[in-house]
mmCIF file of C-alpha atoms and ligand atoms in Angstrom:
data_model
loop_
_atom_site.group_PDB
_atom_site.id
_atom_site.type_symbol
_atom_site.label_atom_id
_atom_site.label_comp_id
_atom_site.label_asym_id
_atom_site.label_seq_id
_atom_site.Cartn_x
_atom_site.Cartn_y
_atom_site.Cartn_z
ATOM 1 C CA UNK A 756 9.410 -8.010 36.042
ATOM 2 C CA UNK A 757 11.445 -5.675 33.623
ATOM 3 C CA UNK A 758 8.995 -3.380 31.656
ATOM 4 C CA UNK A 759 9.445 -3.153 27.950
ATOM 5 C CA UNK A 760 7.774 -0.396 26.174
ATOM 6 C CA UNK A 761 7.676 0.446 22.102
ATOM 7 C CA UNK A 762 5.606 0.839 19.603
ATOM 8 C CA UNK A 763 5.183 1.365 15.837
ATOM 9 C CA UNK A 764 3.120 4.157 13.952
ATOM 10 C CA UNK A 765 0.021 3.299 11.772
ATOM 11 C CA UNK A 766 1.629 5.130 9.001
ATOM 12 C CA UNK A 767 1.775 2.660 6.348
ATOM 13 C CA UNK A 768 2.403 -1.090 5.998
ATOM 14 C CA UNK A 769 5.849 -2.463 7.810
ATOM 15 C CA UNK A 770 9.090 -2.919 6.387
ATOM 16 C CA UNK A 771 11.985 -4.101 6.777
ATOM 17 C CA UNK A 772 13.591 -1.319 8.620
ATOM 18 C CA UNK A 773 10.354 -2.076 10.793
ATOM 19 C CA UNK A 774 11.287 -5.671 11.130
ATOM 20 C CA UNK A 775 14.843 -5.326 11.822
ATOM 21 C CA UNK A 776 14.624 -2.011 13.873
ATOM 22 C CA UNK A 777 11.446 -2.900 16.327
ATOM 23 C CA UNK A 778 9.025 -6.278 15.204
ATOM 24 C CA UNK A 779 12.063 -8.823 15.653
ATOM 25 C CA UNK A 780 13.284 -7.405 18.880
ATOM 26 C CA UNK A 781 9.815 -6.675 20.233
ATOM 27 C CA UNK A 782 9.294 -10.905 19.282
ATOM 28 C CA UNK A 783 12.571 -11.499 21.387
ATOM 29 C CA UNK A 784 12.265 -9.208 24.168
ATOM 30 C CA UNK A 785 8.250 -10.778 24.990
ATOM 31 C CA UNK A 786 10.278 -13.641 27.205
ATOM 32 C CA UNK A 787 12.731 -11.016 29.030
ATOM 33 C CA UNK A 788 10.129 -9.410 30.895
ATOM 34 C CA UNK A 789 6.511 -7.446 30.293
ATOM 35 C CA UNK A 790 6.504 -6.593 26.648
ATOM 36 C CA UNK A 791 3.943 -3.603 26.245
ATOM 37 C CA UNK A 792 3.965 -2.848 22.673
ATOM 38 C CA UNK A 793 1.391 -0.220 20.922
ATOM 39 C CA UNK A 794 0.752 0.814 17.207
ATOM 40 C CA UNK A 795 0.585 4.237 17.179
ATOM 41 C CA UNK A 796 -2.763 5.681 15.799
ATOM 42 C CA UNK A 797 -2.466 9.215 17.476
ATOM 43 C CA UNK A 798 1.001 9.688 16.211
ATOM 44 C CA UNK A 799 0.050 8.640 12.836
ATOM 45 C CA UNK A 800 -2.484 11.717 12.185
ATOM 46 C CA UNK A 801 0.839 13.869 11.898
ATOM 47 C CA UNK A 802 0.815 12.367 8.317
ATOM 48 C CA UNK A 803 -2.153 10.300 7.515
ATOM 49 C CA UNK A 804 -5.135 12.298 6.928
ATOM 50 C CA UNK A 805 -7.629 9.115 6.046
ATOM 51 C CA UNK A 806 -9.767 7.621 8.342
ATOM 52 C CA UNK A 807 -10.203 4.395 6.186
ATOM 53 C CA UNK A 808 -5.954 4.595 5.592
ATOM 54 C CA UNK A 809 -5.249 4.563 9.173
ATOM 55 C CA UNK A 810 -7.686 1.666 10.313
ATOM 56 C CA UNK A 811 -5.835 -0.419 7.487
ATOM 57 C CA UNK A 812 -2.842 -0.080 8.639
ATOM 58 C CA UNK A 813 -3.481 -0.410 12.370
ATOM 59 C CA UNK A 814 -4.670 -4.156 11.525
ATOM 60 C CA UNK A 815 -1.910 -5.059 8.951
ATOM 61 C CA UNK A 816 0.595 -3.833 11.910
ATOM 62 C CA UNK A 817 -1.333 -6.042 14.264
ATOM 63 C CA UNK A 818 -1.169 -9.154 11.625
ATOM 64 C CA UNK A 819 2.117 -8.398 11.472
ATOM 65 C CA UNK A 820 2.962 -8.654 15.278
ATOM 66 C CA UNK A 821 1.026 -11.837 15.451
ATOM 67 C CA UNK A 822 2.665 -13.600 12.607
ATOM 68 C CA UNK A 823 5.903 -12.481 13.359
ATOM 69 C CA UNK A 824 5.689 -14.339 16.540
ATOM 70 C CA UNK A 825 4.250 -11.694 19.144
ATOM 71 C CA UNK A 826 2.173 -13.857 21.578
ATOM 72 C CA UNK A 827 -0.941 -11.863 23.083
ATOM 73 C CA UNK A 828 -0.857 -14.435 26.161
ATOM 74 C CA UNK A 829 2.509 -12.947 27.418
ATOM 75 C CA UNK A 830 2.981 -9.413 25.669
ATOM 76 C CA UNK A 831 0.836 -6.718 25.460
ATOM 77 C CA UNK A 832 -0.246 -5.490 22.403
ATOM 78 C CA UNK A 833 -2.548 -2.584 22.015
ATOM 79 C CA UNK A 834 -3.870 0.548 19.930
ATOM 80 C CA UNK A 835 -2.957 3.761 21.106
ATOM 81 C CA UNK A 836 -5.940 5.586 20.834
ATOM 82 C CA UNK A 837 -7.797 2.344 23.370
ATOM 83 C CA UNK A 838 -6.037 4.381 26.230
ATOM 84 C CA UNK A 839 -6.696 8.023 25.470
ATOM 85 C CA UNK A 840 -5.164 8.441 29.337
ATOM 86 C CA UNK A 841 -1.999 9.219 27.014
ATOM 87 C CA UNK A 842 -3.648 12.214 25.818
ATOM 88 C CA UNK A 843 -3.826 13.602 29.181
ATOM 89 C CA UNK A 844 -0.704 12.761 30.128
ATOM 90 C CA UNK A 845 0.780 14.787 27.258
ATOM 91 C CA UNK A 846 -0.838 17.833 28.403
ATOM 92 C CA UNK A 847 0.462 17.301 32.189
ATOM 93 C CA UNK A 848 4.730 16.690 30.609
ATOM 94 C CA UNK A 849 3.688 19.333 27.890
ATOM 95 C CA UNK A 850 4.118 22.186 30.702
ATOM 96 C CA UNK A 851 7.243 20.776 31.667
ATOM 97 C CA UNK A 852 8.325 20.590 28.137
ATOM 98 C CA UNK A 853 10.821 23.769 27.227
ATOM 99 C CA UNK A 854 10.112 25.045 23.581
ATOM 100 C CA UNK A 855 14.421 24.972 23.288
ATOM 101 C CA UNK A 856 13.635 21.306 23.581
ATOM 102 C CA UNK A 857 11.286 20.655 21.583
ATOM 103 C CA UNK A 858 12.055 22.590 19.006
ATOM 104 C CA UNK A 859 15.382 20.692 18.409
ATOM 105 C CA UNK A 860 13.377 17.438 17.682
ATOM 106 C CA UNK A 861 15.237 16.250 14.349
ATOM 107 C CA UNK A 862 11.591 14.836 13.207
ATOM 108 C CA UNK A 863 10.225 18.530 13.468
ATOM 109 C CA UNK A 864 13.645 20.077 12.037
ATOM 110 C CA UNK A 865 13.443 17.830 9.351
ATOM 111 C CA UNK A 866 9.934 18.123 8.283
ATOM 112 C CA UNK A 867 10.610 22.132 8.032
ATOM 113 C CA UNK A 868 13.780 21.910 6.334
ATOM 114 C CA UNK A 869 11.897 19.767 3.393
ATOM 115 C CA UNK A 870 9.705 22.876 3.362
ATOM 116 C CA UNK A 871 6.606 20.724 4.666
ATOM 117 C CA UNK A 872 3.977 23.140 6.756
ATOM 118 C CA UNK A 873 4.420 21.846 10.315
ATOM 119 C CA UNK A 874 1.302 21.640 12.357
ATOM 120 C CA UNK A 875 1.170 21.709 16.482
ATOM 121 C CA UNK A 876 1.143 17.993 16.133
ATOM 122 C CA UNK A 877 4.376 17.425 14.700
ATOM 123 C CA UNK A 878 5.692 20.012 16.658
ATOM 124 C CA UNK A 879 4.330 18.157 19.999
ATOM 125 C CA UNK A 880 5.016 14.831 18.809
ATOM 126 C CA UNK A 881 7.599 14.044 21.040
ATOM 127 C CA UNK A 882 5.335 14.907 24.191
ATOM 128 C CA UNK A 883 2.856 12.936 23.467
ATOM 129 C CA UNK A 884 5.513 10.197 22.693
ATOM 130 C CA UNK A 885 7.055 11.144 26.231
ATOM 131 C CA UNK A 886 3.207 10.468 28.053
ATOM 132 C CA UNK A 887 3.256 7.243 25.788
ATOM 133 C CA UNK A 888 6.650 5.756 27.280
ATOM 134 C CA UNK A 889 6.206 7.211 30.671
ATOM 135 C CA UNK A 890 2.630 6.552 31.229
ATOM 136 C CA UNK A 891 4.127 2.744 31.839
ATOM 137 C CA UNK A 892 7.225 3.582 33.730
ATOM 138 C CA UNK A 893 9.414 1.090 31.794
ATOM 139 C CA UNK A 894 12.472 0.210 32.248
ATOM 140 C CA UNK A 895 13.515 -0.996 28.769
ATOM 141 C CA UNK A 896 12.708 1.423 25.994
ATOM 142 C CA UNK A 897 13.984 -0.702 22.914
ATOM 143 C CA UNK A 898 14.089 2.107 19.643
ATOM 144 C CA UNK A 899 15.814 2.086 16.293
ATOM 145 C CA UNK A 900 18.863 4.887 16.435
ATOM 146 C CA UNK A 901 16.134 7.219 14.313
ATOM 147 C CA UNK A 902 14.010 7.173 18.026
ATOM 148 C CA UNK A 903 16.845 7.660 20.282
ATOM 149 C CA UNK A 904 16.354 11.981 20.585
ATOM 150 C CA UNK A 905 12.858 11.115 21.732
ATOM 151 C CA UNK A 906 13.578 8.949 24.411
ATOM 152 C CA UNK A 907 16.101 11.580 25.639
ATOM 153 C CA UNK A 908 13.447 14.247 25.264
ATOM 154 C CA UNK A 909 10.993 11.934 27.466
ATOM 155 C CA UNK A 910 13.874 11.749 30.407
ATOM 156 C CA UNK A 911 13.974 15.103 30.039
ATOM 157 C CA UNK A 912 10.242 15.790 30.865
ATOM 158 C CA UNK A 913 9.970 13.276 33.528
ATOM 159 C CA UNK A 914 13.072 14.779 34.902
ATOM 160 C CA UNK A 915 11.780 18.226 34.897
ATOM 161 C CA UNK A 916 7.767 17.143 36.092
ATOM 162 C CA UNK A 917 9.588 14.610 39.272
ATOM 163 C CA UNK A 918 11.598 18.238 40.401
ATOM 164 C CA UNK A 919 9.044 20.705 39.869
ATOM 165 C CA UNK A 920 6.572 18.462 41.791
ATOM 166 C CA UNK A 921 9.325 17.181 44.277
ATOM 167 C CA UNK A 922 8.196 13.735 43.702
ATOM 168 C CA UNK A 923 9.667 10.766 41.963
ATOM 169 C CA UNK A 924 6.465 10.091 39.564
ATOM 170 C CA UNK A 925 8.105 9.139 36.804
ATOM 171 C CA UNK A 926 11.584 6.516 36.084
ATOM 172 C CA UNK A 927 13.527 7.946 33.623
ATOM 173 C CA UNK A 928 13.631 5.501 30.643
ATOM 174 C CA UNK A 929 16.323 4.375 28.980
ATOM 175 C CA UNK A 930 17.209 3.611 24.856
ATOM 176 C CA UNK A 931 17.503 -0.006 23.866
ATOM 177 C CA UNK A 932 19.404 0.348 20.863
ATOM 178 C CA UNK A 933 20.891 -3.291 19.684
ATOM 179 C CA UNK A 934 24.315 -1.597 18.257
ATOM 180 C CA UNK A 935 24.133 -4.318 15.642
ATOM 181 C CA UNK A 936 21.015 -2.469 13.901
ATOM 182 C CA UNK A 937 21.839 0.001 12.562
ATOM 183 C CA UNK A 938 19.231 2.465 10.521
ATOM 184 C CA UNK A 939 18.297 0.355 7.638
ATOM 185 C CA UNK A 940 18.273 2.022 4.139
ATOM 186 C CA UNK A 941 15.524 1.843 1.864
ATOM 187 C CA UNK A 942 16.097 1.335 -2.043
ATOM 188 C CA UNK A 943 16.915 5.044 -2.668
ATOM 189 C CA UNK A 944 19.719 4.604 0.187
ATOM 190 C CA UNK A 945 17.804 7.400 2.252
ATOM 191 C CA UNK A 946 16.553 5.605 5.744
ATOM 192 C CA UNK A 947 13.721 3.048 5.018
ATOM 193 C CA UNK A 948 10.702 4.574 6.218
ATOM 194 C CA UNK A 949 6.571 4.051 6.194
ATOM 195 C CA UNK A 950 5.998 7.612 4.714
ATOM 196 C CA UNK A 951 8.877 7.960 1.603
ATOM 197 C CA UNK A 952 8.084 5.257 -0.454
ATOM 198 C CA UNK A 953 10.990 3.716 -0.425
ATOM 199 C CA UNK A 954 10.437 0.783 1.368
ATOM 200 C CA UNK A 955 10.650 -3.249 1.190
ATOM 201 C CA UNK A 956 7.558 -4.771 2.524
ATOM 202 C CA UNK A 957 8.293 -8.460 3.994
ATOM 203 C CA UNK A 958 4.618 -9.333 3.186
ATOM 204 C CA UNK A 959 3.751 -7.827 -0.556
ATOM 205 C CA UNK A 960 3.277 -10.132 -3.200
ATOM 206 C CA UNK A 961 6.737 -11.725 -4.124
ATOM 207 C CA UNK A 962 6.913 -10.014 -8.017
ATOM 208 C CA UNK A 963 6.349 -6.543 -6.216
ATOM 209 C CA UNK A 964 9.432 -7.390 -3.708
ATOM 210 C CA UNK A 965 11.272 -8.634 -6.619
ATOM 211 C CA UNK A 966 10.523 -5.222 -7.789
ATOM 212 C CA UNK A 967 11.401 -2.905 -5.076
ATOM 213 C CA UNK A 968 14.605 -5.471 -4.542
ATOM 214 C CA UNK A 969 15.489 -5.061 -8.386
ATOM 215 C CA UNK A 970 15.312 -0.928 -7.869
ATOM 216 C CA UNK A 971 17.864 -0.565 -4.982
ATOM 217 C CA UNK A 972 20.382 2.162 -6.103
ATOM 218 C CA UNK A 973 23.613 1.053 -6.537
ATOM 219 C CA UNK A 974 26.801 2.548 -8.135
ATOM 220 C CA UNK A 975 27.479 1.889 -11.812
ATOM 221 C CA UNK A 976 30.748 0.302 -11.678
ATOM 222 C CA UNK A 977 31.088 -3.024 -13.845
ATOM 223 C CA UNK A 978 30.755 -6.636 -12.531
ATOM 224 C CA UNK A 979 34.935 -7.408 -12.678
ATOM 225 C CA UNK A 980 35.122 -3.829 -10.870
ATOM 226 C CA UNK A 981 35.712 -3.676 -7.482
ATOM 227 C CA UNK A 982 32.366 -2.808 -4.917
ATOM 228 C CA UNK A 983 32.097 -0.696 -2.012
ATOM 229 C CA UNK A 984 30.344 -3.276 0.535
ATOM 230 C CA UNK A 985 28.509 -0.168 2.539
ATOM 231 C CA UNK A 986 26.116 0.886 0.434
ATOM 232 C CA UNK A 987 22.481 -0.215 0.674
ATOM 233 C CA UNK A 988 22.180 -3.152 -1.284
ATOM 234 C CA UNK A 989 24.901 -4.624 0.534
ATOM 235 C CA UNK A 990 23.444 -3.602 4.406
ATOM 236 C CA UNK A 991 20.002 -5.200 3.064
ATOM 237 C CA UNK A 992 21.820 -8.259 1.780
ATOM 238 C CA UNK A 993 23.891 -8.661 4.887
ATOM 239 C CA UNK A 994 20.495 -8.742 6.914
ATOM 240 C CA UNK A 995 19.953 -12.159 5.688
ATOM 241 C CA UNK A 996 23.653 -13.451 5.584
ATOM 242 C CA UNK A 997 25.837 -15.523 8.465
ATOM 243 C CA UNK A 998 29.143 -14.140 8.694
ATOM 244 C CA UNK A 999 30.991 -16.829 6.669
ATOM 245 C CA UNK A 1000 28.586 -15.835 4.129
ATOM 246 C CA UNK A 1001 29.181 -12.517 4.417
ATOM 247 C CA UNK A 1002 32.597 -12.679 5.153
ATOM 248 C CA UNK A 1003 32.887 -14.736 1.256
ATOM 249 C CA UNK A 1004 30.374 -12.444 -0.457
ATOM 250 C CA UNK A 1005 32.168 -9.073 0.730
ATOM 251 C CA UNK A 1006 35.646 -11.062 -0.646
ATOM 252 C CA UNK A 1007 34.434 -11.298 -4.138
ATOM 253 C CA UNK A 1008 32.747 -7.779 -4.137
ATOM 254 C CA UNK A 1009 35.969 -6.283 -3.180
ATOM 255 C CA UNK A 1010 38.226 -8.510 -5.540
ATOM 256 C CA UNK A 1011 36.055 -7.696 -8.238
ATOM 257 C CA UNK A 1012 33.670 -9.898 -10.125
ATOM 258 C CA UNK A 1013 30.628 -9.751 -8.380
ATOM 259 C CA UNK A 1014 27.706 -8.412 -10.556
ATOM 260 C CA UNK A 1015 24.751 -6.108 -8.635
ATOM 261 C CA UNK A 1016 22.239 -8.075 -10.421
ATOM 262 C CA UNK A 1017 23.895 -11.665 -9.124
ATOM 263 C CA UNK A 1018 23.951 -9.622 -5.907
ATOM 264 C CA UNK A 1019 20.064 -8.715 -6.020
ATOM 265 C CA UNK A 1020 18.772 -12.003 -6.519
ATOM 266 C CA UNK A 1021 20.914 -13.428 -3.741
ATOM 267 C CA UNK A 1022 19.269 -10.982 -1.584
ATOM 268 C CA UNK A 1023 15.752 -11.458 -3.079
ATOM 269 C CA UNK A 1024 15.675 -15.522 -2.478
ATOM 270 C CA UNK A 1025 17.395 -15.226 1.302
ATOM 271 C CA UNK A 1026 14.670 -12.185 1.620
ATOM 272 C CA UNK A 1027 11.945 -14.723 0.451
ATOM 273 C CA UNK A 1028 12.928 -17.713 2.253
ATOM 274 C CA UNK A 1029 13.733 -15.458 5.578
ATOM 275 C CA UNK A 1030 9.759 -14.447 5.836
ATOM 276 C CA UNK A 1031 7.928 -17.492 4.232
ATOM 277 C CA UNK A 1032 6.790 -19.298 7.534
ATOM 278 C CA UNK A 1033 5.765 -15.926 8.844
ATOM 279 C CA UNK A 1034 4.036 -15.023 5.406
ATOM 280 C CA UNK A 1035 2.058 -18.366 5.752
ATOM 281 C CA UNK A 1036 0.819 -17.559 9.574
ATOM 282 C CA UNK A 1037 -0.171 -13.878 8.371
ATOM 283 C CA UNK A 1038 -2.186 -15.640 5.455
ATOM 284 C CA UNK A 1039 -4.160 -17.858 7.982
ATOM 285 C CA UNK A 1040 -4.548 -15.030 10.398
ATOM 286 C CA UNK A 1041 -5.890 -12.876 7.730
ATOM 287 C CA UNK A 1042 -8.932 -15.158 7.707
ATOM 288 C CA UNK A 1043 -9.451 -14.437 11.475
ATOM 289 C CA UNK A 1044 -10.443 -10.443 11.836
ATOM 290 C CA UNK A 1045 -12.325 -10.944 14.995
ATOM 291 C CA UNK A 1046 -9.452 -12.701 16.499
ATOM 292 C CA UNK A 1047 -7.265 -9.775 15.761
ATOM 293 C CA UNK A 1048 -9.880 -7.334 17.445
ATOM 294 C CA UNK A 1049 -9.930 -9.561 20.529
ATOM 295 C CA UNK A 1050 -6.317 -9.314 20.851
ATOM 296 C CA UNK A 1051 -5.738 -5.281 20.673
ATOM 297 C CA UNK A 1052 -9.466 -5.144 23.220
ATOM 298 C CA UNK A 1053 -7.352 -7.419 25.711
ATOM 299 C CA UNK A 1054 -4.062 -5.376 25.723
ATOM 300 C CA UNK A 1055 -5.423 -2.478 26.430
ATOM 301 C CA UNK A 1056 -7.374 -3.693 29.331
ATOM 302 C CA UNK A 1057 -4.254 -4.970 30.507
ATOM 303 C CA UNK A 1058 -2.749 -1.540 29.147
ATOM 304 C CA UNK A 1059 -4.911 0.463 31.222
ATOM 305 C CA UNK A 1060 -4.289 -1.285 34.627
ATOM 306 C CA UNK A 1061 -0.722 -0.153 34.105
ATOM 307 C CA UNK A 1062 -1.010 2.866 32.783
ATOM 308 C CA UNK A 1063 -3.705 4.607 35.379
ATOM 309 C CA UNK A 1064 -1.774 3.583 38.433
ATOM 310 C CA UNK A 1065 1.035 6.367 37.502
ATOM 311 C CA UNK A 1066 -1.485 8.847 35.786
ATOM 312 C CA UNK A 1067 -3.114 8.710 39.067
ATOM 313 C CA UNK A 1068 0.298 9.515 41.130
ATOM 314 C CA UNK A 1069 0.719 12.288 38.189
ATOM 315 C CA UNK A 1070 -2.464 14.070 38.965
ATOM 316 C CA UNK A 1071 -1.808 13.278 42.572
ATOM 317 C CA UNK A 1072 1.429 14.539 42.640
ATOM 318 C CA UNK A 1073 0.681 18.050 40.662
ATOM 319 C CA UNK A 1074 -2.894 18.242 42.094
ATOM 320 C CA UNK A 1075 -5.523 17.487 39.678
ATOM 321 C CA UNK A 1076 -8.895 16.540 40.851
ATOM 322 C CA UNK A 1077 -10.327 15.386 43.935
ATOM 323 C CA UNK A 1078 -7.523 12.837 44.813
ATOM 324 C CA UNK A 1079 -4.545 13.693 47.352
HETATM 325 P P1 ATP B 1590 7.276 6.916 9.459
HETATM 326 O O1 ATP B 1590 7.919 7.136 8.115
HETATM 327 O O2 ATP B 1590 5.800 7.114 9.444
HETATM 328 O O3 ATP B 1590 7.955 7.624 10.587
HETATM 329 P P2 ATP B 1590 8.787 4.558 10.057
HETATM 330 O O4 ATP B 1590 8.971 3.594 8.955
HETATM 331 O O5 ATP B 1590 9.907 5.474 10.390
HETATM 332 O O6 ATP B 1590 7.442 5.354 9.744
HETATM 333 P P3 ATP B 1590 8.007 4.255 12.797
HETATM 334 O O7 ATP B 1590 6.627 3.824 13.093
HETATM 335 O O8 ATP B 1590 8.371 5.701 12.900
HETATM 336 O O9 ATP B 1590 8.364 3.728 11.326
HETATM 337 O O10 ATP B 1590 9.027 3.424 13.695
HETATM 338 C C1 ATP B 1590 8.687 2.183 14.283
HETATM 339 C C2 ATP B 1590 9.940 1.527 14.784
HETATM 340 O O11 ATP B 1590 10.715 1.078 13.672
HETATM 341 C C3 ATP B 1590 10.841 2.437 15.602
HETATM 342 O O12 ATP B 1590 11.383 1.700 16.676
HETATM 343 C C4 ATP B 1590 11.927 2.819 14.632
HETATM 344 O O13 ATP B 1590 13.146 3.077 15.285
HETATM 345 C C5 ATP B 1590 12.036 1.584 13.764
HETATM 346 N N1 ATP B 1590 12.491 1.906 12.419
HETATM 347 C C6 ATP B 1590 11.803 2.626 11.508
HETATM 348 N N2 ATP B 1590 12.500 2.729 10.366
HETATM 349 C C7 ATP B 1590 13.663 2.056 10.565
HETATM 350 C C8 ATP B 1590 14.819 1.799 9.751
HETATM 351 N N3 ATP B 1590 14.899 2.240 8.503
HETATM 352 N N4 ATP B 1590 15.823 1.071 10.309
HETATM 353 C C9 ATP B 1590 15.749 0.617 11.571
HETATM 354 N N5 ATP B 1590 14.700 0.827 12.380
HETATM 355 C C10 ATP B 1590 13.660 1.533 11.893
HETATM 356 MG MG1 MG B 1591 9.585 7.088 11.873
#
């Protein structure tokens, strides 16, 4: 069965970008083959420094798997730090790593060019992203565009550990990008993400969506003056359209006459209407916690049973312990 392998940071409460880029997909992808799907705890600690922070979010991301229509008796879903395996396995691809490679991440580039002080973490982020992926040999690797340098940097490792150790440990993954999501922008029109505060959250209380809906940037032309249809509030709109919809929307904007406001609250009811079912199962799943623990215990049984079959052909294969 085809192997599907992605995962979302415990960095902060989904979004839409999250939604769009990874949840829905993940949802769709659970009947196509072995969805293995992980919230990543480890990864997080590149940014979140609280202990109390990070175990919130880890559950809100599982609540929002579950009532988004991830089911536990066919997909895996589990926390990353459950199968610390990973850990090791970073070490073993972080000797294959080059420093030329890594130190082109765009995540790491970034973080330095905003002046932040960049820990080894950051800086090995993509390894231990690399052991996360590989560590399941998957054949589907299903990323928003933002991912897609990682999952070349992981094909790189596994590339490099498979020749230096002259065996074929590792498959080297490839990107699932659907080309029809594209990086969704958050209300300042940067990319939506957990960490800049510029997100929509599918599941806040609707007046603080109305909120962050009423505060997407736009341009200031008039309502009879023509719109340009690419900017953000017209991608986040369009999330929630058909194309006749669209197509009939985008007519007026161009023509002139369409009003942002008019515009927002389109986007805010379609927004609300979109998630209600799925805001209704989160509620009643909020009242289950133990059920919740249950679920991320049982993936990462199953997680492990995976996962130490090819760290045991790694250790094999570059000879680590006893085995071989
Ligand atoms: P952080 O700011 O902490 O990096 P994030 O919001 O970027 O958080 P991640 O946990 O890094 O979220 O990414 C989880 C998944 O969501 C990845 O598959 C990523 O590609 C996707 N994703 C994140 N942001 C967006 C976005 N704005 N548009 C589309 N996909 C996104
Ligand atoms: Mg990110």
């Amino acid at each position: 069965m085809t192997r599907i392998l992605s995962g979302i940071q415990s960095s902060g409460e989904c979004h839409l970008g999250n939604y769009f880029g990874a949840l829905r997909q993940h949802v769709e992808m659970q009947d196509k083959g072995q969805g293995i799907y992980f919230i990543a705890d480890y990864h997080s600690m590149t940014t979140v420094r609280n202990a109390e922070e990070r175990r919130a979010s880890v559950r809100d991301i599982a609540l929002d798997y579950l009532a988004c229509g991830l089911d536990p008796e066919r997909a895996i879903l589990y926390r990353q730090s459950d199968l610390p395996e990973v850990c090791e396995l970073a070490w073993i691809l972080g000797t294959v790593a080059s420093m030329g490679l890594l130190e082109r991440s765009h995540a790491y580039k970034d973080k330095l060019a905003q002046g932040g002080s960049a820990d080894f973490g950051l800086f090995a982020y993509p390894v231990l992203m690399a052991a996360d992926i590989l560590i399941f040999n998957p054949q589907w690797v299903p990323v928003g565009r933002d991912q897609k340098q990682h999952i070349e940097m992981a094909r790189d490792m596994a590339g490099s550990f498979n020749h230096v150790y002259g065996e074929e440990v590792f498959v080297l993954p490839e990107p699932h990008i659907l080309e029809s999501v594209q990086i969704i922008p958050g209300t300042d029109g940067g990319k939506m993400s957990k960490s800049t505060g510029n997100t929509i959250r599918m599941f806040w209380p609707q007046k603080q969506i109305r909120k962050a809906v009423m505060s997407i940037v736009t341009d200031s032309q008039a309502v009879d003056e023509p719109k340009a249809t690419d900017s953000a509030v017209f991608q986040l709109w369009s999330l929630f359209a058909d194309p006749e919809a669209k197509k009939a929307m985008f007519e007026r904007a161009e023509a002139g006459g369409l009003g942002y406001g008019e515009l927002k609250k389109d986007l805010l009811q379609r927004l609300l209407a979109y998630f209600e079912p799925m805001r209704e199962r989160r509620a009643e799943l909020e009242k289950r916690p133990d059920y919740v623990e249950d679920v991320l215990a049982e993936g990462a049984l199953r997680a492990r049973e995976i996962a130490s079959v090819t760290l045991t052909a790694a250790r094999r294969a570059a000879g680590l312990g006893a085995g071989g």
